[in-house]
Amino acid sequence: MAEKKTATKATAKAVATKETTTKKCATRKCATKKAETAVKDVVVFNAESAGFRAGDVYQALATEAKALTVAEIAKAATISTEEVLVGMGWLFKEGKIKAENEKVVLA
């Protein structure tokens, strides 16, 4: 009879442990989902990478030989819109490009 009580206690502990583990996993999943939605793409720039993005923007504009929007430049150069803006800033500063009716064209 003592063996049955021990088995029952062990079973109760196992069930309690399983329920606790399930609750913890559910909490971890929720925390993981929240963390995943909070993560954003981070673009790190320095003078060298800004110069390369300026080259990408310039080549995209030269290849198309017409005025392009920021989104069109990003697609043509296969870079992000943030990188296009950094490259455009570089090229505006050098006087290589100008803006015409919300589009960018070589100067």
PDB file of N, CA and C in Angstrom:
ATOM      1  N   MET A   1       0.811  -1.170   0.000  1.00  0.00           N
ATOM      2  CA  MET A   1       0.000   0.000   0.000  1.00  0.00           C
ATOM      3  C   MET A   1       0.869   1.255   0.000  1.00  0.00           C
ATOM      4  N   ALA A   2       1.995   1.194   0.677  1.00  0.00           N
ATOM      5  CA  ALA A   2       2.901   2.343   0.723  1.00  0.00           C
ATOM      6  C   ALA A   2       3.458   2.633  -0.653  1.00  0.00           C
ATOM      7  N   GLU A   3       3.644   1.591  -1.448  1.00  0.00           N
ATOM      8  CA  GLU A   3       4.168   1.773  -2.793  1.00  0.00           C
ATOM      9  C   GLU A   3       3.185   2.546  -3.660  1.00  0.00           C
ATOM     10  N   LYS A   4       1.912   2.299  -3.520  1.00  0.00           N
ATOM     11  CA  LYS A   4       0.916   3.011  -4.300  1.00  0.00           C
ATOM     12  C   LYS A   4       0.904   4.492  -3.960  1.00  0.00           C
ATOM     13  N   LYS A   5       1.020   4.826  -2.695  1.00  0.00           N
ATOM     14  CA  LYS A   5       1.043   6.222  -2.279  1.00  0.00           C
ATOM     15  C   LYS A   5       2.273   6.916  -2.857  1.00  0.00           C
ATOM     16  N   THR A   6       3.414   6.249  -2.832  1.00  0.00           N
ATOM     17  CA  THR A   6       4.629   6.823  -3.389  1.00  0.00           C
ATOM     18  C   THR A   6       4.467   7.044  -4.890  1.00  0.00           C
ATOM     19  N   ALA A   7       3.894   6.065  -5.563  1.00  0.00           N
ATOM     20  CA  ALA A   7       3.665   6.182  -7.002  1.00  0.00           C
ATOM     21  C   ALA A   7       2.701   7.321  -7.280  1.00  0.00           C
ATOM     22  N   THR A   8       1.689   7.461  -6.465  1.00  0.00           N
ATOM     23  CA  THR A   8       0.709   8.524  -6.640  1.00  0.00           C
ATOM     24  C   THR A   8       1.356   9.881  -6.436  1.00  0.00           C
ATOM     25  N   LYS A   9       2.201   9.998  -5.421  1.00  0.00           N
ATOM     26  CA  LYS A   9       2.912  11.246  -5.186  1.00  0.00           C
ATOM     27  C   LYS A   9       3.849  11.564  -6.342  1.00  0.00           C
ATOM     28  N   ALA A  10       4.548  10.573  -6.834  1.00  0.00           N
ATOM     29  CA  ALA A  10       5.464  10.767  -7.959  1.00  0.00           C
ATOM     30  C   ALA A  10       4.688  11.180  -9.200  1.00  0.00           C
ATOM     31  N   THR A  11       3.548  10.554  -9.417  1.00  0.00           N
ATOM     32  CA  THR A  11       2.705  10.897 -10.560  1.00  0.00           C
ATOM     33  C   THR A  11       2.189  12.326 -10.432  1.00  0.00           C
ATOM     34  N   ALA A  12       1.786  12.697  -9.237  1.00  0.00           N
ATOM     35  CA  ALA A  12       1.298  14.055  -8.996  1.00  0.00           C
ATOM     36  C   ALA A  12       2.408  15.071  -9.252  1.00  0.00           C
ATOM     37  N   LYS A  13       3.636  14.748  -8.819  1.00  0.00           N
ATOM     38  CA  LYS A  13       4.770  15.640  -9.069  1.00  0.00           C
ATOM     39  C   LYS A  13       5.040  15.755 -10.563  1.00  0.00           C
ATOM     40  N   ALA A  14       4.967  14.633 -11.254  1.00  0.00           N
ATOM     41  CA  ALA A  14       5.218  14.649 -12.705  1.00  0.00           C
ATOM     42  C   ALA A  14       4.170  15.485 -13.420  1.00  0.00           C
ATOM     43  N   VAL A  15       2.931  15.349 -13.036  1.00  0.00           N
ATOM     44  CA  VAL A  15       1.856  16.128 -13.653  1.00  0.00           C
ATOM     45  C   VAL A  15       2.045  17.603 -13.345  1.00  0.00           C
ATOM     46  N   ALA A  16       2.370  17.909 -12.085  1.00  0.00           N
ATOM     47  CA  ALA A  16       2.592  19.300 -11.698  1.00  0.00           C
ATOM     48  C   ALA A  16       3.772  19.882 -12.465  1.00  0.00           C
ATOM     49  N   THR A  17       4.838  19.111 -12.615  1.00  0.00           N
ATOM     50  CA  THR A  17       6.016  19.564 -13.346  1.00  0.00           C
ATOM     51  C   THR A  17       5.671  19.799 -14.811  1.00  0.00           C
ATOM     52  N   LYS A  18       4.882  18.907 -15.389  1.00  0.00           N
ATOM     53  CA  LYS A  18       4.495  19.043 -16.793  1.00  0.00           C
ATOM     54  C   LYS A  18       3.658  20.301 -17.003  1.00  0.00           C
ATOM     55  N   GLU A  19       2.718  20.551 -16.091  1.00  0.00           N
ATOM     56  CA  GLU A  19       1.884  21.751 -16.201  1.00  0.00           C
ATOM     57  C   GLU A  19       2.723  23.008 -16.066  1.00  0.00           C
ATOM     58  N   THR A  20       3.657  23.011 -15.125  1.00  0.00           N
ATOM     59  CA  THR A  20       4.538  24.154 -14.938  1.00  0.00           C
ATOM     60  C   THR A  20       5.397  24.381 -16.167  1.00  0.00           C
ATOM     61  N   THR A  21       5.928  23.301 -16.718  1.00  0.00           N
ATOM     62  CA  THR A  21       6.753  23.409 -17.916  1.00  0.00           C
ATOM     63  C   THR A  21       5.929  23.966 -19.071  1.00  0.00           C
ATOM     64  N   THR A  22       4.718  23.501 -19.224  1.00  0.00           N
ATOM     65  CA  THR A  22       3.854  23.987 -20.291  1.00  0.00           C
ATOM     66  C   THR A  22       3.595  25.478 -20.126  1.00  0.00           C
ATOM     67  N   LYS A  23       3.329  25.903 -18.904  1.00  0.00           N
ATOM     68  CA  LYS A  23       3.098  27.324 -18.653  1.00  0.00           C
ATOM     69  C   LYS A  23       4.345  28.134 -18.964  1.00  0.00           C
ATOM     70  N   LYS A  24       5.505  27.643 -18.570  1.00  0.00           N
ATOM     71  CA  LYS A  24       6.750  28.358 -18.843  1.00  0.00           C
ATOM     72  C   LYS A  24       7.005  28.444 -20.341  1.00  0.00           C
ATOM     73  N   CYS A  25       6.770  27.332 -21.055  1.00  0.00           N
ATOM     74  CA  CYS A  25       6.972  27.338 -22.500  1.00  0.00           C
ATOM     75  C   CYS A  25       6.043  28.330 -23.162  1.00  0.00           C
ATOM     76  N   ALA A  26       4.810  28.348 -22.697  1.00  0.00           N
ATOM     77  CA  ALA A  26       3.854  29.288 -23.273  1.00  0.00           C
ATOM     78  C   ALA A  26       4.319  30.715 -23.019  1.00  0.00           C
ATOM     79  N   THR A  27       4.834  30.973 -21.824  1.00  0.00           N
ATOM     80  CA  THR A  27       5.347  32.296 -21.505  1.00  0.00           C
ATOM     81  C   THR A  27       6.554  32.621 -22.363  1.00  0.00           C
ATOM     82  N   ARG A  28       7.441  31.666 -22.550  1.00  0.00           N
ATOM     83  CA  ARG A  28       8.629  31.896 -23.384  1.00  0.00           C
ATOM     84  C   ARG A  28       8.233  32.182 -24.820  1.00  0.00           C
ATOM     85  N   LYS A  29       7.260  31.435 -25.328  1.00  0.00           N
ATOM     86  CA  LYS A  29       6.812  31.660 -26.697  1.00  0.00           C
ATOM     87  C   LYS A  29       6.248  33.063 -26.839  1.00  0.00           C
ATOM     88  N   CYS A  30       5.449  33.477 -25.866  1.00  0.00           N
ATOM     89  CA  CYS A  30       4.890  34.828 -25.914  1.00  0.00           C
ATOM     90  C   CYS A  30       6.009  35.863 -25.864  1.00  0.00           C
ATOM     91  N   ALA A  31       6.980  35.642 -24.989  1.00  0.00           N
ATOM     92  CA  ALA A  31       8.094  36.576 -24.887  1.00  0.00           C
ATOM     93  C   ALA A  31       8.904  36.587 -26.172  1.00  0.00           C
ATOM     94  N   THR A  32       9.085  35.426 -26.776  1.00  0.00           N
ATOM     95  CA  THR A  32       9.826  35.335 -28.024  1.00  0.00           C
ATOM     96  C   THR A  32       9.083  36.059 -29.133  1.00  0.00           C
ATOM     97  N   LYS A  33       7.772  35.877 -29.215  1.00  0.00           N
ATOM     98  CA  LYS A  33       6.991  36.557 -30.247  1.00  0.00           C
ATOM     99  C   LYS A  33       7.076  38.061 -30.076  1.00  0.00           C
ATOM    100  N   LYS A  34       6.977  38.537 -28.838  1.00  0.00           N
ATOM    101  CA  LYS A  34       7.080  39.972 -28.588  1.00  0.00           C
ATOM    102  C   LYS A  34       8.446  40.484 -28.983  1.00  0.00           C
ATOM    103  N   ALA A  35       9.479  39.732 -28.670  1.00  0.00           N
ATOM    104  CA  ALA A  35      10.840  40.145 -29.019  1.00  0.00           C
ATOM    105  C   ALA A  35      11.026  40.163 -30.526  1.00  0.00           C
ATOM    106  N   GLU A  36      10.442  39.192 -31.222  1.00  0.00           N
ATOM    107  CA  GLU A  36      10.578  39.141 -32.671  1.00  0.00           C
ATOM    108  C   GLU A  36       9.904  40.323 -33.334  1.00  0.00           C
ATOM    109  N   THR A  37       8.763  40.749 -32.838  1.00  0.00           N
ATOM    110  CA  THR A  37       8.075  41.880 -33.442  1.00  0.00           C
ATOM    111  C   THR A  37       8.767  43.184 -33.116  1.00  0.00           C
ATOM    112  N   ALA A  38       9.493  43.220 -32.006  1.00  0.00           N
ATOM    113  CA  ALA A  38      10.175  44.443 -31.620  1.00  0.00           C
ATOM    114  C   ALA A  38      11.498  44.632 -32.355  1.00  0.00           C
ATOM    115  N   VAL A  39      12.043  43.584 -32.955  1.00  0.00           N
ATOM    116  CA  VAL A  39      13.323  43.666 -33.644  1.00  0.00           C
ATOM    117  C   VAL A  39      13.135  44.382 -34.968  1.00  0.00           C
ATOM    118  N   LYS A  40      13.989  45.350 -35.233  1.00  0.00           N
ATOM    119  CA  LYS A  40      13.931  46.099 -36.480  1.00  0.00           C
ATOM    120  C   LYS A  40      15.263  45.937 -37.194  1.00  0.00           C
ATOM    121  N   ASP A  41      15.233  46.162 -38.495  1.00  0.00           N
ATOM    122  CA  ASP A  41      16.469  46.123 -39.250  1.00  0.00           C
ATOM    123  C   ASP A  41      17.330  47.314 -38.857  1.00  0.00           C
ATOM    124  N   VAL A  42      18.590  47.053 -38.652  1.00  0.00           N
ATOM    125  CA  VAL A  42      19.519  48.107 -38.290  1.00  0.00           C
ATOM    126  C   VAL A  42      20.522  48.249 -39.421  1.00  0.00           C
ATOM    127  N   VAL A  43      20.671  49.463 -39.911  1.00  0.00           N
ATOM    128  CA  VAL A  43      21.629  49.734 -40.971  1.00  0.00           C
ATOM    129  C   VAL A  43      22.729  50.592 -40.373  1.00  0.00           C
ATOM    130  N   VAL A  44      23.950  50.109 -40.448  1.00  0.00           N
ATOM    131  CA  VAL A  44      25.088  50.825 -39.889  1.00  0.00           C
ATOM    132  C   VAL A  44      25.857  51.474 -41.033  1.00  0.00           C
ATOM    133  N   PHE A  45      26.150  52.759 -40.881  1.00  0.00           N
ATOM    134  CA  PHE A  45      26.856  53.482 -41.922  1.00  0.00           C
ATOM    135  C   PHE A  45      28.145  54.070 -41.385  1.00  0.00           C
ATOM    136  N   ASN A  46      29.111  54.139 -42.247  1.00  0.00           N
ATOM    137  CA  ASN A  46      30.315  54.914 -42.013  1.00  0.00           C
ATOM    138  C   ASN A  46      30.623  55.621 -43.324  1.00  0.00           C
ATOM    139  N   ALA A  47      31.673  56.410 -43.381  1.00  0.00           N
ATOM    140  CA  ALA A  47      31.973  57.186 -44.585  1.00  0.00           C
ATOM    141  C   ALA A  47      32.197  56.276 -45.789  1.00  0.00           C
ATOM    142  N   GLU A  48      32.837  55.142 -45.582  1.00  0.00           N
ATOM    143  CA  GLU A  48      33.117  54.236 -46.693  1.00  0.00           C
ATOM    144  C   GLU A  48      31.828  53.629 -47.250  1.00  0.00           C
ATOM    145  N   SER A  49      30.961  53.147 -46.370  1.00  0.00           N
ATOM    146  CA  SER A  49      29.722  52.533 -46.857  1.00  0.00           C
ATOM    147  C   SER A  49      28.796  53.574 -47.486  1.00  0.00           C
ATOM    148  N   ALA A  50      28.798  54.804 -46.970  1.00  0.00           N
ATOM    149  CA  ALA A  50      28.000  55.870 -47.572  1.00  0.00           C
ATOM    150  C   ALA A  50      28.503  56.169 -48.980  1.00  0.00           C
ATOM    151  N   GLY A  51      29.795  56.136 -49.162  1.00  0.00           N
ATOM    152  CA  GLY A  51      30.375  56.343 -50.490  1.00  0.00           C
ATOM    153  C   GLY A  51      29.989  55.239 -51.459  1.00  0.00           C
ATOM    154  N   PHE A  52      29.993  54.006 -50.982  1.00  0.00           N
ATOM    155  CA  PHE A  52      29.575  52.886 -51.831  1.00  0.00           C
ATOM    156  C   PHE A  52      28.097  53.017 -52.214  1.00  0.00           C
ATOM    157  N   ARG A  53      27.248  53.415 -51.254  1.00  0.00           N
ATOM    158  CA  ARG A  53      25.825  53.602 -51.564  1.00  0.00           C
ATOM    159  C   ARG A  53      25.647  54.727 -52.563  1.00  0.00           C
ATOM    160  N   ALA A  54      26.453  55.784 -52.469  1.00  0.00           N
ATOM    161  CA  ALA A  54      26.395  56.867 -53.445  1.00  0.00           C
ATOM    162  C   ALA A  54      26.736  56.336 -54.833  1.00  0.00           C
ATOM    163  N   GLY A  55      27.710  55.456 -54.911  1.00  0.00           N
ATOM    164  CA  GLY A  55      28.062  54.839 -56.184  1.00  0.00           C
ATOM    165  C   GLY A  55      26.941  53.981 -56.726  1.00  0.00           C
ATOM    166  N   ASP A  56      26.260  53.246 -55.846  1.00  0.00           N
ATOM    167  CA  ASP A  56      25.127  52.421 -56.264  1.00  0.00           C
ATOM    168  C   ASP A  56      23.999  53.294 -56.824  1.00  0.00           C
ATOM    169  N   VAL A  57      23.700  54.387 -56.129  1.00  0.00           N
ATOM    170  CA  VAL A  57      22.643  55.303 -56.569  1.00  0.00           C
ATOM    171  C   VAL A  57      23.017  55.922 -57.909  1.00  0.00           C
ATOM    172  N   TYR A  58      24.252  56.374 -58.029  1.00  0.00           N
ATOM    173  CA  TYR A  58      24.709  57.008 -59.263  1.00  0.00           C
ATOM    174  C   TYR A  58      24.626  56.036 -60.435  1.00  0.00           C
ATOM    175  N   GLN A  59      25.068  54.799 -60.230  1.00  0.00           N
ATOM    176  CA  GLN A  59      25.023  53.791 -61.298  1.00  0.00           C
ATOM    177  C   GLN A  59      23.590  53.466 -61.702  1.00  0.00           C
ATOM    178  N   ALA A  60      22.682  53.399 -60.730  1.00  0.00           N
ATOM    179  CA  ALA A  60      21.276  53.126 -61.039  1.00  0.00           C
ATOM    180  C   ALA A  60      20.689  54.249 -61.875  1.00  0.00           C
ATOM    181  N   LEU A  61      20.994  55.490 -61.517  1.00  0.00           N
ATOM    182  CA  LEU A  61      20.486  56.630 -62.284  1.00  0.00           C
ATOM    183  C   LEU A  61      21.110  56.686 -63.674  1.00  0.00           C
ATOM    184  N   ALA A  62      22.391  56.401 -63.766  1.00  0.00           N
ATOM    185  CA  ALA A  62      23.080  56.425 -65.060  1.00  0.00           C
ATOM    186  C   ALA A  62      22.565  55.315 -65.974  1.00  0.00           C
ATOM    187  N   THR A  63      22.294  54.151 -65.415  1.00  0.00           N
ATOM    188  CA  THR A  63      21.805  53.021 -66.205  1.00  0.00           C
ATOM    189  C   THR A  63      20.409  53.295 -66.763  1.00  0.00           C
ATOM    190  N   GLU A  64      19.539  53.840 -65.927  1.00  0.00           N
ATOM    191  CA  GLU A  64      18.165  54.116 -66.359  1.00  0.00           C
ATOM    192  C   GLU A  64      18.095  55.338 -67.269  1.00  0.00           C
ATOM    193  N   ALA A  65      19.006  56.288 -67.106  1.00  0.00           N
ATOM    194  CA  ALA A  65      19.068  57.513 -67.904  1.00  0.00           C
ATOM    195  C   ALA A  65      17.765  58.308 -67.873  1.00  0.00           C
ATOM    196  N   LYS A  66      17.087  58.280 -66.734  1.00  0.00           N
ATOM    197  CA  LYS A  66      15.879  59.080 -66.543  1.00  0.00           C
ATOM    198  C   LYS A  66      15.703  59.343 -65.053  1.00  0.00           C
ATOM    199  N   ALA A  67      14.783  60.220 -64.718  1.00  0.00           N
ATOM    200  CA  ALA A  67      14.496  60.528 -63.324  1.00  0.00           C
ATOM    201  C   ALA A  67      13.809  59.336 -62.663  1.00  0.00           C
ATOM    202  N   LEU A  68      14.216  59.027 -61.441  1.00  0.00           N
ATOM    203  CA  LEU A  68      13.658  57.894 -60.700  1.00  0.00           C
ATOM    204  C   LEU A  68      13.248  58.332 -59.306  1.00  0.00           C
ATOM    205  N   THR A  69      12.258  57.644 -58.737  1.00  0.00           N
ATOM    206  CA  THR A  69      11.892  57.869 -57.339  1.00  0.00           C
ATOM    207  C   THR A  69      12.866  57.088 -56.453  1.00  0.00           C
ATOM    208  N   VAL A  70      12.801  57.349 -55.162  1.00  0.00           N
ATOM    209  CA  VAL A  70      13.661  56.639 -54.212  1.00  0.00           C
ATOM    210  C   VAL A  70      13.395  55.145 -54.272  1.00  0.00           C
ATOM    211  N   ALA A  71      12.140  54.760 -54.341  1.00  0.00           N
ATOM    212  CA  ALA A  71      11.792  53.338 -54.405  1.00  0.00           C
ATOM    213  C   ALA A  71      12.321  52.700 -55.682  1.00  0.00           C
ATOM    214  N   GLU A  72      12.241  53.413 -56.788  1.00  0.00           N
ATOM    215  CA  GLU A  72      12.753  52.889 -58.055  1.00  0.00           C
ATOM    216  C   GLU A  72      14.272  52.733 -58.027  1.00  0.00           C
ATOM    217  N   ILE A  73      14.945  53.677 -57.401  1.00  0.00           N
ATOM    218  CA  ILE A  73      16.406  53.583 -57.268  1.00  0.00           C
ATOM    219  C   ILE A  73      16.769  52.388 -56.397  1.00  0.00           C
ATOM    220  N   ALA A  74      16.052  52.216 -55.286  1.00  0.00           N
ATOM    221  CA  ALA A  74      16.316  51.097 -54.378  1.00  0.00           C
ATOM    222  C   ALA A  74      16.147  49.774 -55.105  1.00  0.00           C
ATOM    223  N   LYS A  75      15.113  49.666 -55.911  1.00  0.00           N
ATOM    224  CA  LYS A  75      14.864  48.434 -56.654  1.00  0.00           C
ATOM    225  C   LYS A  75      15.942  48.209 -57.711  1.00  0.00           C
ATOM    226  N   ALA A  76      16.317  49.254 -58.428  1.00  0.00           N
ATOM    227  CA  ALA A  76      17.320  49.128 -59.488  1.00  0.00           C
ATOM    228  C   ALA A  76      18.699  48.797 -58.921  1.00  0.00           C
ATOM    229  N   ALA A  77      19.019  49.380 -57.776  1.00  0.00           N
ATOM    230  CA  ALA A  77      20.340  49.173 -57.175  1.00  0.00           C
ATOM    231  C   ALA A  77      20.357  48.003 -56.204  1.00  0.00           C
ATOM    232  N   THR A  78      19.208  47.411 -55.928  1.00  0.00           N
ATOM    233  CA  THR A  78      19.025  46.327 -54.950  1.00  0.00           C
ATOM    234  C   THR A  78      19.603  46.679 -53.577  1.00  0.00           C
ATOM    235  N   ILE A  79      19.228  47.863 -53.104  1.00  0.00           N
ATOM    236  CA  ILE A  79      19.598  48.318 -51.762  1.00  0.00           C
ATOM    237  C   ILE A  79      18.329  48.847 -51.089  1.00  0.00           C
ATOM    238  N   SER A  80      18.400  49.096 -49.790  1.00  0.00           N
ATOM    239  CA  SER A  80      17.230  49.582 -49.056  1.00  0.00           C
ATOM    240  C   SER A  80      17.011  51.066 -49.332  1.00  0.00           C
ATOM    241  N   THR A  81      15.814  51.533 -49.012  1.00  0.00           N
ATOM    242  CA  THR A  81      15.512  52.955 -49.218  1.00  0.00           C
ATOM    243  C   THR A  81      16.367  53.838 -48.304  1.00  0.00           C
ATOM    244  N   GLU A  82      16.695  53.332 -47.117  1.00  0.00           N
ATOM    245  CA  GLU A  82      17.557  54.096 -46.219  1.00  0.00           C
ATOM    246  C   GLU A  82      18.943  54.283 -46.839  1.00  0.00           C
ATOM    247  N   GLU A  83      19.445  53.224 -47.459  1.00  0.00           N
ATOM    248  CA  GLU A  83      20.747  53.302 -48.112  1.00  0.00           C
ATOM    249  C   GLU A  83      20.699  54.239 -49.314  1.00  0.00           C
ATOM    250  N   VAL A  84      19.575  54.254 -50.024  1.00  0.00           N
ATOM    251  CA  VAL A  84      19.409  55.183 -51.144  1.00  0.00           C
ATOM    252  C   VAL A  84      19.474  56.616 -50.636  1.00  0.00           C
ATOM    253  N   LEU A  85      18.806  56.895 -49.539  1.00  0.00           N
ATOM    254  CA  LEU A  85      18.803  58.249 -48.991  1.00  0.00           C
ATOM    255  C   LEU A  85      20.194  58.701 -48.562  1.00  0.00           C
ATOM    256  N   VAL A  86      20.958  57.798 -47.980  1.00  0.00           N
ATOM    257  CA  VAL A  86      22.328  58.142 -47.589  1.00  0.00           C
ATOM    258  C   VAL A  86      23.165  58.435 -48.831  1.00  0.00           C
ATOM    259  N   GLY A  87      23.043  57.580 -49.850  1.00  0.00           N
ATOM    260  CA  GLY A  87      23.774  57.796 -51.093  1.00  0.00           C
ATOM    261  C   GLY A  87      23.365  59.084 -51.780  1.00  0.00           C
ATOM    262  N   MET A  88      22.066  59.376 -51.743  1.00  0.00           N
ATOM    263  CA  MET A  88      21.582  60.628 -52.344  1.00  0.00           C
ATOM    264  C   MET A  88      22.139  61.843 -51.613  1.00  0.00           C
ATOM    265  N   GLY A  89      22.209  61.758 -50.303  1.00  0.00           N
ATOM    266  CA  GLY A  89      22.779  62.866 -49.525  1.00  0.00           C
ATOM    267  C   GLY A  89      24.205  63.154 -49.953  1.00  0.00           C
ATOM    268  N   TRP A  90      24.971  62.108 -50.132  1.00  0.00           N
ATOM    269  CA  TRP A  90      26.361  62.234 -50.575  1.00  0.00           C
ATOM    270  C   TRP A  90      26.410  62.907 -51.951  1.00  0.00           C
ATOM    271  N   LEU A  91      25.574  62.422 -52.869  1.00  0.00           N
ATOM    272  CA  LEU A  91      25.572  62.955 -54.230  1.00  0.00           C
ATOM    273  C   LEU A  91      25.014  64.378 -54.304  1.00  0.00           C
ATOM    274  N   PHE A  92      24.026  64.701 -53.471  1.00  0.00           N
ATOM    275  CA  PHE A  92      23.531  66.088 -53.412  1.00  0.00           C
ATOM    276  C   PHE A  92      24.639  67.019 -52.951  1.00  0.00           C
ATOM    277  N   LYS A  93      25.378  66.603 -51.952  1.00  0.00           N
ATOM    278  CA  LYS A  93      26.466  67.419 -51.411  1.00  0.00           C
ATOM    279  C   LYS A  93      27.518  67.692 -52.479  1.00  0.00           C
ATOM    280  N   GLU A  94      27.797  66.697 -53.327  1.00  0.00           N
ATOM    281  CA  GLU A  94      28.783  66.864 -54.397  1.00  0.00           C
ATOM    282  C   GLU A  94      28.215  67.543 -55.636  1.00  0.00           C
ATOM    283  N   GLY A  95      26.922  67.777 -55.663  1.00  0.00           N
ATOM    284  CA  GLY A  95      26.299  68.418 -56.822  1.00  0.00           C
ATOM    285  C   GLY A  95      26.128  67.486 -58.012  1.00  0.00           C
ATOM    286  N   LYS A  96      26.122  66.185 -57.780  1.00  0.00           N
ATOM    287  CA  LYS A  96      26.019  65.199 -58.867  1.00  0.00           C
ATOM    288  C   LYS A  96      24.576  64.909 -59.272  1.00  0.00           C
ATOM    289  N   ILE A  97      23.615  65.146 -58.353  1.00  0.00           N
ATOM    290  CA  ILE A  97      22.215  64.883 -58.655  1.00  0.00           C
ATOM    291  C   ILE A  97      21.369  66.077 -58.266  1.00  0.00           C
ATOM    292  N   LYS A  98      20.149  66.119 -58.794  1.00  0.00           N
ATOM    293  CA  LYS A  98      19.191  67.147 -58.408  1.00  0.00           C
ATOM    294  C   LYS A  98      17.809  66.520 -58.364  1.00  0.00           C
ATOM    295  N   ALA A  99      16.892  67.184 -57.676  1.00  0.00           N
ATOM    296  CA  ALA A  99      15.529  66.678 -57.538  1.00  0.00           C
ATOM    297  C   ALA A  99      14.622  67.407 -58.522  1.00  0.00           C
ATOM    298  N   GLU A 100      13.750  66.622 -59.165  1.00  0.00           N
ATOM    299  CA  GLU A 100      12.760  67.184 -60.077  1.00  0.00           C
ATOM    300  C   GLU A 100      11.423  66.509 -59.819  1.00  0.00           C
ATOM    301  N   ASN A 101      10.444  67.271 -59.296  1.00  0.00           N
ATOM    302  CA  ASN A 101       9.094  66.749 -59.074  1.00  0.00           C
ATOM    303  C   ASN A 101       9.086  65.395 -58.360  1.00  0.00           C
ATOM    304  N   GLU A 102       9.696  65.339 -57.193  1.00  0.00           N
ATOM    305  CA  GLU A 102       9.753  64.144 -56.345  1.00  0.00           C
ATOM    306  C   GLU A 102      10.539  62.987 -56.968  1.00  0.00           C
ATOM    307  N   LYS A 103      11.318  63.258 -57.995  1.00  0.00           N
ATOM    308  CA  LYS A 103      12.184  62.263 -58.598  1.00  0.00           C
ATOM    309  C   LYS A 103      13.602  62.799 -58.602  1.00  0.00           C
ATOM    310  N   VAL A 104      14.544  61.895 -58.725  1.00  0.00           N
ATOM    311  CA  VAL A 104      15.964  62.278 -58.695  1.00  0.00           C
ATOM    312  C   VAL A 104      16.556  62.027 -60.079  1.00  0.00           C
ATOM    313  N   VAL A 105      17.390  62.966 -60.513  1.00  0.00           N
ATOM    314  CA  VAL A 105      18.019  62.846 -61.820  1.00  0.00           C
ATOM    315  C   VAL A 105      19.460  63.324 -61.698  1.00  0.00           C
ATOM    316  N   LEU A 106      20.323  62.816 -62.568  1.00  0.00           N
ATOM    317  CA  LEU A 106      21.715  63.265 -62.570  1.00  0.00           C
ATOM    318  C   LEU A 106      21.768  64.736 -62.930  1.00  0.00           C
ATOM    319  N   ALA A 107      22.675  65.467 -62.289  1.00  0.00           N
ATOM    320  CA  ALA A 107      22.804  66.900 -62.541  1.00  0.00           C
ATOM    321  C   ALA A 107      23.583  67.187 -63.814  1.00  0.00           C
TER     322      ALA A 107
END
